[in-house]
XYZ file of C-alpha atoms in Angstrom:
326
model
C 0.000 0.000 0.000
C 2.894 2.473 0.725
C 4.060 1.922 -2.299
C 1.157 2.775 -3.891
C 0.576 5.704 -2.380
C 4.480 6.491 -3.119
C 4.069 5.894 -6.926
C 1.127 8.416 -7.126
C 2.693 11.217 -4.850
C 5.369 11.108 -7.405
C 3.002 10.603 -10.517
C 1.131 13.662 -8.912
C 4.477 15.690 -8.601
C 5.457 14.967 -11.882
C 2.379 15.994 -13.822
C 2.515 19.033 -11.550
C 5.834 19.673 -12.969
C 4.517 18.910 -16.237
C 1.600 21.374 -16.337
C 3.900 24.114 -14.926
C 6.333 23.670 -17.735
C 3.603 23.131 -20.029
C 1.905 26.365 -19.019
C 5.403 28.483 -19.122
C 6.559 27.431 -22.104
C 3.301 28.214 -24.129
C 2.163 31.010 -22.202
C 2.452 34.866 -23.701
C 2.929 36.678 -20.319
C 6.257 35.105 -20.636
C 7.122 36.307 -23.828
C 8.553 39.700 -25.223
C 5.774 42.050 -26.669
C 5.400 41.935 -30.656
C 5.555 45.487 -31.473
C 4.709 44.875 -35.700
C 1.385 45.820 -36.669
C -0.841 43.198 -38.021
C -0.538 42.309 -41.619
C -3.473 42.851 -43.384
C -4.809 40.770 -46.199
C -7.534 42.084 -48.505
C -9.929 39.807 -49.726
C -10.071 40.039 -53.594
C -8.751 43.641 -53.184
C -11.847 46.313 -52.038
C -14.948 44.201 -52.903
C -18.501 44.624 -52.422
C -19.851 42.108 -49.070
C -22.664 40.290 -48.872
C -24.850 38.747 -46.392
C -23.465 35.155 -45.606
C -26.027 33.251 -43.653
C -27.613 29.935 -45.824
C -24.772 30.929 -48.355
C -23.671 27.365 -50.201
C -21.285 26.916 -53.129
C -23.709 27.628 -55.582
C -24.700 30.831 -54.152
C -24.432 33.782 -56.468
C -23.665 36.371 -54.011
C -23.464 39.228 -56.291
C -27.196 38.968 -56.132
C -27.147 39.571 -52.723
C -24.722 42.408 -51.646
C -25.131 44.552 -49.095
C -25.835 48.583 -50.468
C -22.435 49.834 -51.757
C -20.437 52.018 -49.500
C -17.571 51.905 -52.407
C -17.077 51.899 -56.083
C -15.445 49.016 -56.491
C -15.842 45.697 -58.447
C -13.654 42.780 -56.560
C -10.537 41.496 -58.445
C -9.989 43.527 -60.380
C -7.075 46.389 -61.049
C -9.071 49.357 -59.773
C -9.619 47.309 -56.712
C -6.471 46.200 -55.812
C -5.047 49.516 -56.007
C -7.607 50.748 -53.495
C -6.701 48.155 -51.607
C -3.057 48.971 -51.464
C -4.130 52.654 -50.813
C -5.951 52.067 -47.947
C -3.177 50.253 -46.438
C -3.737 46.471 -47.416
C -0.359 44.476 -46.734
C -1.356 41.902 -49.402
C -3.960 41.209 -51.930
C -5.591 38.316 -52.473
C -6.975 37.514 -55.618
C -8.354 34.114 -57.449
C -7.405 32.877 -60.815
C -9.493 30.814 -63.748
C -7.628 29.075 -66.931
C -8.789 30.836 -69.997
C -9.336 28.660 -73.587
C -6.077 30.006 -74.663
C -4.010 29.720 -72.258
C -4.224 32.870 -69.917
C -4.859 33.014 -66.504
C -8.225 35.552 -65.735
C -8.667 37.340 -62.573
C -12.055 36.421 -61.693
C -13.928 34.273 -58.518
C -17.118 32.324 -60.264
C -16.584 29.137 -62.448
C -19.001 30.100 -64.776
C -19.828 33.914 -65.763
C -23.719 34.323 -65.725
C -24.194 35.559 -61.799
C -21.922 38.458 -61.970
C -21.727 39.115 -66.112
C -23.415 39.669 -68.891
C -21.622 36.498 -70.293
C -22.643 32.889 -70.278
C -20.902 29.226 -69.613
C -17.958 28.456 -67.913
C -14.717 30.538 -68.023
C -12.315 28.528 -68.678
C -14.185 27.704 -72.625
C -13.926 31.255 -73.393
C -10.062 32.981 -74.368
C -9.057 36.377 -72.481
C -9.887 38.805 -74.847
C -13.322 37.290 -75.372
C -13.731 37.874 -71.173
C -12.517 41.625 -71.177
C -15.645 42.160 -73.254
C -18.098 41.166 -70.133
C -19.613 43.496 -67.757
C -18.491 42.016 -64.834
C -21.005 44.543 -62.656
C -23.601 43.316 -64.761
C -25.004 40.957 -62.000
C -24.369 42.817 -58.842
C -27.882 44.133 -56.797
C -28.762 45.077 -53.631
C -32.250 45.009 -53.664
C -33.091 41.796 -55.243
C -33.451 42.984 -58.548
C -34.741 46.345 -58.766
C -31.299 48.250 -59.284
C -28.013 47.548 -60.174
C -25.844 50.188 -59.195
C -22.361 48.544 -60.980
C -24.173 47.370 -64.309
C -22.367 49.281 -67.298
C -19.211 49.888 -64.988
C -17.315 46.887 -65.574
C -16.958 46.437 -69.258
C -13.168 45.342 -69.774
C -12.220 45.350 -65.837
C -11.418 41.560 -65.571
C -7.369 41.591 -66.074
C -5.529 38.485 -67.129
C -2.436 37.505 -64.357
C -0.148 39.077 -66.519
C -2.119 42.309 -66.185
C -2.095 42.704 -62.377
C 1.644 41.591 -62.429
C 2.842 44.274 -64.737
C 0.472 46.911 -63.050
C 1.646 45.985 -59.379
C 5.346 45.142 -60.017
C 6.173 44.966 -56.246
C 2.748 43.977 -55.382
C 2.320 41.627 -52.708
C -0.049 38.980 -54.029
C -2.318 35.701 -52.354
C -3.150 33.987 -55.790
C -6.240 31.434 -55.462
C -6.065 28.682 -58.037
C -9.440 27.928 -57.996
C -9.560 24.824 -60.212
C -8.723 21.508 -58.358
C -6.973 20.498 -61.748
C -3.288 19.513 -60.856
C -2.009 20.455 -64.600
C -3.203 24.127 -63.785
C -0.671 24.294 -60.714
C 1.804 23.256 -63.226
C 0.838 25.631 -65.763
C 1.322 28.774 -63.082
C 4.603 27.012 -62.041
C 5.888 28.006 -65.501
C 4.238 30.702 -65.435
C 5.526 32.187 -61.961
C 9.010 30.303 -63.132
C 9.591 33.382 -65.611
C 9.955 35.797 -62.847
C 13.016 36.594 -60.111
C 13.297 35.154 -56.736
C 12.866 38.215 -55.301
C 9.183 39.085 -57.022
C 8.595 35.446 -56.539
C 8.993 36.235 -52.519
C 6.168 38.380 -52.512
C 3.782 35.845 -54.082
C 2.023 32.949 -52.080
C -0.171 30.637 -54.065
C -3.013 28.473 -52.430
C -6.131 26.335 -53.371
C -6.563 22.414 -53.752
C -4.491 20.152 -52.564
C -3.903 18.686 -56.639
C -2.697 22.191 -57.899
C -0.741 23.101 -55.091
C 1.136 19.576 -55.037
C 2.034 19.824 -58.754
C 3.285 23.456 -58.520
C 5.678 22.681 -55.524
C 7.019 20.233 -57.263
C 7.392 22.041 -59.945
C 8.813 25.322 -57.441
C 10.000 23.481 -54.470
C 11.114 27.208 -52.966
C 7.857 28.268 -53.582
C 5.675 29.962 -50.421
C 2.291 27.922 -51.171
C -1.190 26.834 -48.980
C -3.426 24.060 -49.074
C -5.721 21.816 -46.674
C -2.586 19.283 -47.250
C -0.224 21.560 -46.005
C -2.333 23.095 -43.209
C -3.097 19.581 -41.970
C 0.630 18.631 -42.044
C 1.527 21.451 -40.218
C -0.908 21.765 -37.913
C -1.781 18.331 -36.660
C 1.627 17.920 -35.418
C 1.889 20.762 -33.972
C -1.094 20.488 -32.132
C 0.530 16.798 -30.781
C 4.006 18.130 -29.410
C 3.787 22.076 -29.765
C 3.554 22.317 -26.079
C 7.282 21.291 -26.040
C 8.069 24.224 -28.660
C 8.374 21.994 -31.014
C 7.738 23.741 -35.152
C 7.613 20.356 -37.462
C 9.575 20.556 -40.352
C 6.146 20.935 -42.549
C 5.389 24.172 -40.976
C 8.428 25.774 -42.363
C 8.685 28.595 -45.127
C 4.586 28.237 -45.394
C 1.543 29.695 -44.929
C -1.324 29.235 -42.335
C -5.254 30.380 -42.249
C -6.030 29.538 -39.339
C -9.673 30.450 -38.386
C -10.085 32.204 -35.189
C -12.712 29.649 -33.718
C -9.624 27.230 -33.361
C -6.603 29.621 -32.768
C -6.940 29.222 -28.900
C -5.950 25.849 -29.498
C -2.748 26.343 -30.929
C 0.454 25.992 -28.316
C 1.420 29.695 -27.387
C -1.426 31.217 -28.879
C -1.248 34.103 -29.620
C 2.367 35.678 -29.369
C 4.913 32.441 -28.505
C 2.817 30.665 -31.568
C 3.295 33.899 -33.936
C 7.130 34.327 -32.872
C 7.418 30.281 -33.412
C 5.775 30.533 -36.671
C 8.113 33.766 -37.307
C 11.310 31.610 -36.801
C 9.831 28.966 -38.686
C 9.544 32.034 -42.111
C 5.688 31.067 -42.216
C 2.953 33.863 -42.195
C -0.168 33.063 -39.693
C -3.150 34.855 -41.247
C -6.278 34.799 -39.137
C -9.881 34.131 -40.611
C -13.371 34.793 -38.869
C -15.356 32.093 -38.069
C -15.076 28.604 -38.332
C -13.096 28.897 -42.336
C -15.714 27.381 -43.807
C -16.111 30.219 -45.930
C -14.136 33.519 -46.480
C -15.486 35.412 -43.643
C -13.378 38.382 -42.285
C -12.748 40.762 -39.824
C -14.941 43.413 -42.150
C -16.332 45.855 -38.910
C -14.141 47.558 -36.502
C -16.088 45.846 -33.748
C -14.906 42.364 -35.055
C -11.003 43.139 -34.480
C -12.243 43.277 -30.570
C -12.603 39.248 -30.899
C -8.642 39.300 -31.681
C -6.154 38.927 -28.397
C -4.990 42.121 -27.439
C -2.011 43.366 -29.270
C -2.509 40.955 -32.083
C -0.057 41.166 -34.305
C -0.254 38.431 -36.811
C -2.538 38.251 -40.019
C -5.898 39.588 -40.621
C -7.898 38.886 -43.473
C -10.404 40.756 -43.969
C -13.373 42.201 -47.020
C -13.621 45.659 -46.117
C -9.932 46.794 -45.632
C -11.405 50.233 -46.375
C -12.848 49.890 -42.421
C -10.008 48.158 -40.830
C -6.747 49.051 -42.706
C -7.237 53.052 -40.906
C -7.400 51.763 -37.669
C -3.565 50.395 -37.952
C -2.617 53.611 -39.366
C -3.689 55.420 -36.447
C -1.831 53.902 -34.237
Protein backbone atom coordinates (compact mmCIF):
# COMPACT_ATOMS: atom_id res chain seq x y z
CA UNK A 1 0.00 0.00 0.00
CA UNK A 2 2.89 2.47 0.73
CA UNK A 3 4.06 1.92 -2.30
CA UNK A 4 1.16 2.77 -3.89
CA UNK A 5 0.58 5.70 -2.38
CA UNK A 6 4.48 6.49 -3.12
CA UNK A 7 4.07 5.89 -6.93
CA UNK A 8 1.13 8.42 -7.13
CA UNK A 9 2.69 11.22 -4.85
CA UNK A 10 5.37 11.11 -7.40
CA UNK A 11 3.00 10.60 -10.52
CA UNK A 12 1.13 13.66 -8.91
CA UNK A 13 4.48 15.69 -8.60
CA UNK A 14 5.46 14.97 -11.88
CA UNK A 15 2.38 15.99 -13.82
CA UNK A 16 2.51 19.03 -11.55
CA UNK A 17 5.83 19.67 -12.97
CA UNK A 18 4.52 18.91 -16.24
CA UNK A 19 1.60 21.37 -16.34
CA UNK A 20 3.90 24.11 -14.93
CA UNK A 21 6.33 23.67 -17.74
CA UNK A 22 3.60 23.13 -20.03
CA UNK A 23 1.90 26.36 -19.02
CA UNK A 24 5.40 28.48 -19.12
CA UNK A 25 6.56 27.43 -22.10
CA UNK A 26 3.30 28.21 -24.13
CA UNK A 27 2.16 31.01 -22.20
CA UNK A 28 2.45 34.87 -23.70
CA UNK A 29 2.93 36.68 -20.32
CA UNK A 30 6.26 35.11 -20.64
CA UNK A 31 7.12 36.31 -23.83
CA UNK A 32 8.55 39.70 -25.22
CA UNK A 33 5.77 42.05 -26.67
CA UNK A 34 5.40 41.93 -30.66
CA UNK A 35 5.56 45.49 -31.47
CA UNK A 36 4.71 44.88 -35.70
CA UNK A 37 1.38 45.82 -36.67
CA UNK A 38 -0.84 43.20 -38.02
CA UNK A 39 -0.54 42.31 -41.62
CA UNK A 40 -3.47 42.85 -43.38
CA UNK A 41 -4.81 40.77 -46.20
CA UNK A 42 -7.53 42.08 -48.51
CA UNK A 43 -9.93 39.81 -49.73
CA UNK A 44 -10.07 40.04 -53.59
CA UNK A 45 -8.75 43.64 -53.18
CA UNK A 46 -11.85 46.31 -52.04
CA UNK A 47 -14.95 44.20 -52.90
CA UNK A 48 -18.50 44.62 -52.42
CA UNK A 49 -19.85 42.11 -49.07
CA UNK A 50 -22.66 40.29 -48.87
CA UNK A 51 -24.85 38.75 -46.39
CA UNK A 52 -23.46 35.16 -45.61
CA UNK A 53 -26.03 33.25 -43.65
CA UNK A 54 -27.61 29.93 -45.82
CA UNK A 55 -24.77 30.93 -48.36
CA UNK A 56 -23.67 27.36 -50.20
CA UNK A 57 -21.29 26.92 -53.13
CA UNK A 58 -23.71 27.63 -55.58
CA UNK A 59 -24.70 30.83 -54.15
CA UNK A 60 -24.43 33.78 -56.47
CA UNK A 61 -23.66 36.37 -54.01
CA UNK A 62 -23.46 39.23 -56.29
CA UNK A 63 -27.20 38.97 -56.13
CA UNK A 64 -27.15 39.57 -52.72
CA UNK A 65 -24.72 42.41 -51.65
CA UNK A 66 -25.13 44.55 -49.10
CA UNK A 67 -25.83 48.58 -50.47
CA UNK A 68 -22.44 49.83 -51.76
CA UNK A 69 -20.44 52.02 -49.50
CA UNK A 70 -17.57 51.90 -52.41
CA UNK A 71 -17.08 51.90 -56.08
CA UNK A 72 -15.44 49.02 -56.49
CA UNK A 73 -15.84 45.70 -58.45
CA UNK A 74 -13.65 42.78 -56.56
CA UNK A 75 -10.54 41.50 -58.45
CA UNK A 76 -9.99 43.53 -60.38
CA UNK A 77 -7.07 46.39 -61.05
CA UNK A 78 -9.07 49.36 -59.77
CA UNK A 79 -9.62 47.31 -56.71
CA UNK A 80 -6.47 46.20 -55.81
CA UNK A 81 -5.05 49.52 -56.01
CA UNK A 82 -7.61 50.75 -53.50
CA UNK A 83 -6.70 48.15 -51.61
CA UNK A 84 -3.06 48.97 -51.46
CA UNK A 85 -4.13 52.65 -50.81
CA UNK A 86 -5.95 52.07 -47.95
CA UNK A 87 -3.18 50.25 -46.44
CA UNK A 88 -3.74 46.47 -47.42
CA UNK A 89 -0.36 44.48 -46.73
CA UNK A 90 -1.36 41.90 -49.40
CA UNK A 91 -3.96 41.21 -51.93
CA UNK A 92 -5.59 38.32 -52.47
CA UNK A 93 -6.97 37.51 -55.62
CA UNK A 94 -8.35 34.11 -57.45
CA UNK A 95 -7.40 32.88 -60.82
CA UNK A 96 -9.49 30.81 -63.75
CA UNK A 97 -7.63 29.07 -66.93
CA UNK A 98 -8.79 30.84 -70.00
CA UNK A 99 -9.34 28.66 -73.59
CA UNK A 100 -6.08 30.01 -74.66
CA UNK A 101 -4.01 29.72 -72.26
CA UNK A 102 -4.22 32.87 -69.92
CA UNK A 103 -4.86 33.01 -66.50
CA UNK A 104 -8.22 35.55 -65.74
CA UNK A 105 -8.67 37.34 -62.57
CA UNK A 106 -12.05 36.42 -61.69
CA UNK A 107 -13.93 34.27 -58.52
CA UNK A 108 -17.12 32.32 -60.26
CA UNK A 109 -16.58 29.14 -62.45
CA UNK A 110 -19.00 30.10 -64.78
CA UNK A 111 -19.83 33.91 -65.76
CA UNK A 112 -23.72 34.32 -65.73
CA UNK A 113 -24.19 35.56 -61.80
CA UNK A 114 -21.92 38.46 -61.97
CA UNK A 115 -21.73 39.12 -66.11
CA UNK A 116 -23.42 39.67 -68.89
CA UNK A 117 -21.62 36.50 -70.29
CA UNK A 118 -22.64 32.89 -70.28
CA UNK A 119 -20.90 29.23 -69.61
CA UNK A 120 -17.96 28.46 -67.91
CA UNK A 121 -14.72 30.54 -68.02
CA UNK A 122 -12.31 28.53 -68.68
CA UNK A 123 -14.19 27.70 -72.63
CA UNK A 124 -13.93 31.25 -73.39
CA UNK A 125 -10.06 32.98 -74.37
CA UNK A 126 -9.06 36.38 -72.48
CA UNK A 127 -9.89 38.80 -74.85
CA UNK A 128 -13.32 37.29 -75.37
CA UNK A 129 -13.73 37.87 -71.17
CA UNK A 130 -12.52 41.63 -71.18
CA UNK A 131 -15.64 42.16 -73.25
CA UNK A 132 -18.10 41.17 -70.13
CA UNK A 133 -19.61 43.50 -67.76
CA UNK A 134 -18.49 42.02 -64.83
CA UNK A 135 -21.01 44.54 -62.66
CA UNK A 136 -23.60 43.32 -64.76
CA UNK A 137 -25.00 40.96 -62.00
CA UNK A 138 -24.37 42.82 -58.84
CA UNK A 139 -27.88 44.13 -56.80
CA UNK A 140 -28.76 45.08 -53.63
CA UNK A 141 -32.25 45.01 -53.66
CA UNK A 142 -33.09 41.80 -55.24
CA UNK A 143 -33.45 42.98 -58.55
CA UNK A 144 -34.74 46.35 -58.77
CA UNK A 145 -31.30 48.25 -59.28
CA UNK A 146 -28.01 47.55 -60.17
CA UNK A 147 -25.84 50.19 -59.19
CA UNK A 148 -22.36 48.54 -60.98
CA UNK A 149 -24.17 47.37 -64.31
CA UNK A 150 -22.37 49.28 -67.30
CA UNK A 151 -19.21 49.89 -64.99
CA UNK A 152 -17.31 46.89 -65.57
CA UNK A 153 -16.96 46.44 -69.26
CA UNK A 154 -13.17 45.34 -69.77
CA UNK A 155 -12.22 45.35 -65.84
CA UNK A 156 -11.42 41.56 -65.57
CA UNK A 157 -7.37 41.59 -66.07
CA UNK A 158 -5.53 38.49 -67.13
CA UNK A 159 -2.44 37.51 -64.36
CA UNK A 160 -0.15 39.08 -66.52
CA UNK A 161 -2.12 42.31 -66.18
CA UNK A 162 -2.09 42.70 -62.38
CA UNK A 163 1.64 41.59 -62.43
CA UNK A 164 2.84 44.27 -64.74
CA UNK A 165 0.47 46.91 -63.05
CA UNK A 166 1.65 45.99 -59.38
CA UNK A 167 5.35 45.14 -60.02
CA UNK A 168 6.17 44.97 -56.25
CA UNK A 169 2.75 43.98 -55.38
CA UNK A 170 2.32 41.63 -52.71
CA UNK A 171 -0.05 38.98 -54.03
CA UNK A 172 -2.32 35.70 -52.35
CA UNK A 173 -3.15 33.99 -55.79
CA UNK A 174 -6.24 31.43 -55.46
CA UNK A 175 -6.06 28.68 -58.04
CA UNK A 176 -9.44 27.93 -58.00
CA UNK A 177 -9.56 24.82 -60.21
CA UNK A 178 -8.72 21.51 -58.36
CA UNK A 179 -6.97 20.50 -61.75
CA UNK A 180 -3.29 19.51 -60.86
CA UNK A 181 -2.01 20.45 -64.60
CA UNK A 182 -3.20 24.13 -63.79
CA UNK A 183 -0.67 24.29 -60.71
CA UNK A 184 1.80 23.26 -63.23
CA UNK A 185 0.84 25.63 -65.76
CA UNK A 186 1.32 28.77 -63.08
CA UNK A 187 4.60 27.01 -62.04
CA UNK A 188 5.89 28.01 -65.50
CA UNK A 189 4.24 30.70 -65.44
CA UNK A 190 5.53 32.19 -61.96
CA UNK A 191 9.01 30.30 -63.13
CA UNK A 192 9.59 33.38 -65.61
CA UNK A 193 9.96 35.80 -62.85
CA UNK A 194 13.02 36.59 -60.11
CA UNK A 195 13.30 35.15 -56.74
CA UNK A 196 12.87 38.21 -55.30
CA UNK A 197 9.18 39.09 -57.02
CA UNK A 198 8.60 35.45 -56.54
CA UNK A 199 8.99 36.24 -52.52
CA UNK A 200 6.17 38.38 -52.51
CA UNK A 201 3.78 35.84 -54.08
CA UNK A 202 2.02 32.95 -52.08
CA UNK A 203 -0.17 30.64 -54.07
CA UNK A 204 -3.01 28.47 -52.43
CA UNK A 205 -6.13 26.34 -53.37
CA UNK A 206 -6.56 22.41 -53.75
CA UNK A 207 -4.49 20.15 -52.56
CA UNK A 208 -3.90 18.69 -56.64
CA UNK A 209 -2.70 22.19 -57.90
CA UNK A 210 -0.74 23.10 -55.09
CA UNK A 211 1.14 19.58 -55.04
CA UNK A 212 2.03 19.82 -58.75
CA UNK A 213 3.28 23.46 -58.52
CA UNK A 214 5.68 22.68 -55.52
CA UNK A 215 7.02 20.23 -57.26
CA UNK A 216 7.39 22.04 -59.95
CA UNK A 217 8.81 25.32 -57.44
CA UNK A 218 10.00 23.48 -54.47
CA UNK A 219 11.11 27.21 -52.97
CA UNK A 220 7.86 28.27 -53.58
CA UNK A 221 5.68 29.96 -50.42
CA UNK A 222 2.29 27.92 -51.17
CA UNK A 223 -1.19 26.83 -48.98
CA UNK A 224 -3.43 24.06 -49.07
CA UNK A 225 -5.72 21.82 -46.67
CA UNK A 226 -2.59 19.28 -47.25
CA UNK A 227 -0.22 21.56 -46.00
CA UNK A 228 -2.33 23.09 -43.21
CA UNK A 229 -3.10 19.58 -41.97
CA UNK A 230 0.63 18.63 -42.04
CA UNK A 231 1.53 21.45 -40.22
CA UNK A 232 -0.91 21.77 -37.91
CA UNK A 233 -1.78 18.33 -36.66
CA UNK A 234 1.63 17.92 -35.42
CA UNK A 235 1.89 20.76 -33.97
CA UNK A 236 -1.09 20.49 -32.13
CA UNK A 237 0.53 16.80 -30.78
CA UNK A 238 4.01 18.13 -29.41
CA UNK A 239 3.79 22.08 -29.76
CA UNK A 240 3.55 22.32 -26.08
CA UNK A 241 7.28 21.29 -26.04
CA UNK A 242 8.07 24.22 -28.66
CA UNK A 243 8.37 21.99 -31.01
CA UNK A 244 7.74 23.74 -35.15
CA UNK A 245 7.61 20.36 -37.46
CA UNK A 246 9.58 20.56 -40.35
CA UNK A 247 6.15 20.94 -42.55
CA UNK A 248 5.39 24.17 -40.98
CA UNK A 249 8.43 25.77 -42.36
CA UNK A 250 8.69 28.60 -45.13
CA UNK A 251 4.59 28.24 -45.39
CA UNK A 252 1.54 29.69 -44.93
CA UNK A 253 -1.32 29.24 -42.33
CA UNK A 254 -5.25 30.38 -42.25
CA UNK A 255 -6.03 29.54 -39.34
CA UNK A 256 -9.67 30.45 -38.39
CA UNK A 257 -10.09 32.20 -35.19
CA UNK A 258 -12.71 29.65 -33.72
CA UNK A 259 -9.62 27.23 -33.36
CA UNK A 260 -6.60 29.62 -32.77
CA UNK A 261 -6.94 29.22 -28.90
CA UNK A 262 -5.95 25.85 -29.50
CA UNK A 263 -2.75 26.34 -30.93
CA UNK A 264 0.45 25.99 -28.32
CA UNK A 265 1.42 29.69 -27.39
CA UNK A 266 -1.43 31.22 -28.88
CA UNK A 267 -1.25 34.10 -29.62
CA UNK A 268 2.37 35.68 -29.37
CA UNK A 269 4.91 32.44 -28.50
CA UNK A 270 2.82 30.66 -31.57
CA UNK A 271 3.29 33.90 -33.94
CA UNK A 272 7.13 34.33 -32.87
CA UNK A 273 7.42 30.28 -33.41
CA UNK A 274 5.77 30.53 -36.67
CA UNK A 275 8.11 33.77 -37.31
CA UNK A 276 11.31 31.61 -36.80
CA UNK A 277 9.83 28.97 -38.69
CA UNK A 278 9.54 32.03 -42.11
CA UNK A 279 5.69 31.07 -42.22
CA UNK A 280 2.95 33.86 -42.19
CA UNK A 281 -0.17 33.06 -39.69
CA UNK A 282 -3.15 34.85 -41.25
CA UNK A 283 -6.28 34.80 -39.14
CA UNK A 284 -9.88 34.13 -40.61
CA UNK A 285 -13.37 34.79 -38.87
CA UNK A 286 -15.36 32.09 -38.07
CA UNK A 287 -15.08 28.60 -38.33
CA UNK A 288 -13.10 28.90 -42.34
CA UNK A 289 -15.71 27.38 -43.81
CA UNK A 290 -16.11 30.22 -45.93
CA UNK A 291 -14.14 33.52 -46.48
CA UNK A 292 -15.49 35.41 -43.64
CA UNK A 293 -13.38 38.38 -42.29
CA UNK A 294 -12.75 40.76 -39.82
CA UNK A 295 -14.94 43.41 -42.15
CA UNK A 296 -16.33 45.85 -38.91
CA UNK A 297 -14.14 47.56 -36.50
CA UNK A 298 -16.09 45.85 -33.75
CA UNK A 299 -14.91 42.36 -35.06
CA UNK A 300 -11.00 43.14 -34.48
CA UNK A 301 -12.24 43.28 -30.57
CA UNK A 302 -12.60 39.25 -30.90
CA UNK A 303 -8.64 39.30 -31.68
CA UNK A 304 -6.15 38.93 -28.40
CA UNK A 305 -4.99 42.12 -27.44
CA UNK A 306 -2.01 43.37 -29.27
CA UNK A 307 -2.51 40.95 -32.08
CA UNK A 308 -0.06 41.17 -34.30
CA UNK A 309 -0.25 38.43 -36.81
CA UNK A 310 -2.54 38.25 -40.02
CA UNK A 311 -5.90 39.59 -40.62
CA UNK A 312 -7.90 38.89 -43.47
CA UNK A 313 -10.40 40.76 -43.97
CA UNK A 314 -13.37 42.20 -47.02
CA UNK A 315 -13.62 45.66 -46.12
CA UNK A 316 -9.93 46.79 -45.63
CA UNK A 317 -11.40 50.23 -46.37
CA UNK A 318 -12.85 49.89 -42.42
CA UNK A 319 -10.01 48.16 -40.83
CA UNK A 320 -6.75 49.05 -42.71
CA UNK A 321 -7.24 53.05 -40.91
CA UNK A 322 -7.40 51.76 -37.67
CA UNK A 323 -3.56 50.40 -37.95
CA UNK A 324 -2.62 53.61 -39.37
CA UNK A 325 -3.69 55.42 -36.45
CA UNK A 326 -1.83 53.90 -34.24
Amino acid sequence: MKKIKKFFKRLLLFLLILAVFMFANNSSLFTKEREEKPLLMAHRGMAQTFNMEGITGDTCTAERIYEPEHPFIENTIPSMEAAFEAGANVVELDIQLTKDGQFAVFHDWTLECRTDGQGVVREHTMEELKQLDIGYGYTADKGKTFPFRGKGTRLMPSLDDVMEHFPEGNFLIHIKSNDPSEGKQLAEYLSKFPESRLQEITVYGGDEPIAALKEKMPGMRVMSKATLKSCLLPYLAAGWTGYIPNSCEETQLHVPEAYAKWMWGWPNKFLNRMDKAGTNVIVVAGDGGWSEGFDKPADLGRLPAGYSGGIWTNRIDLIAPLYKEN
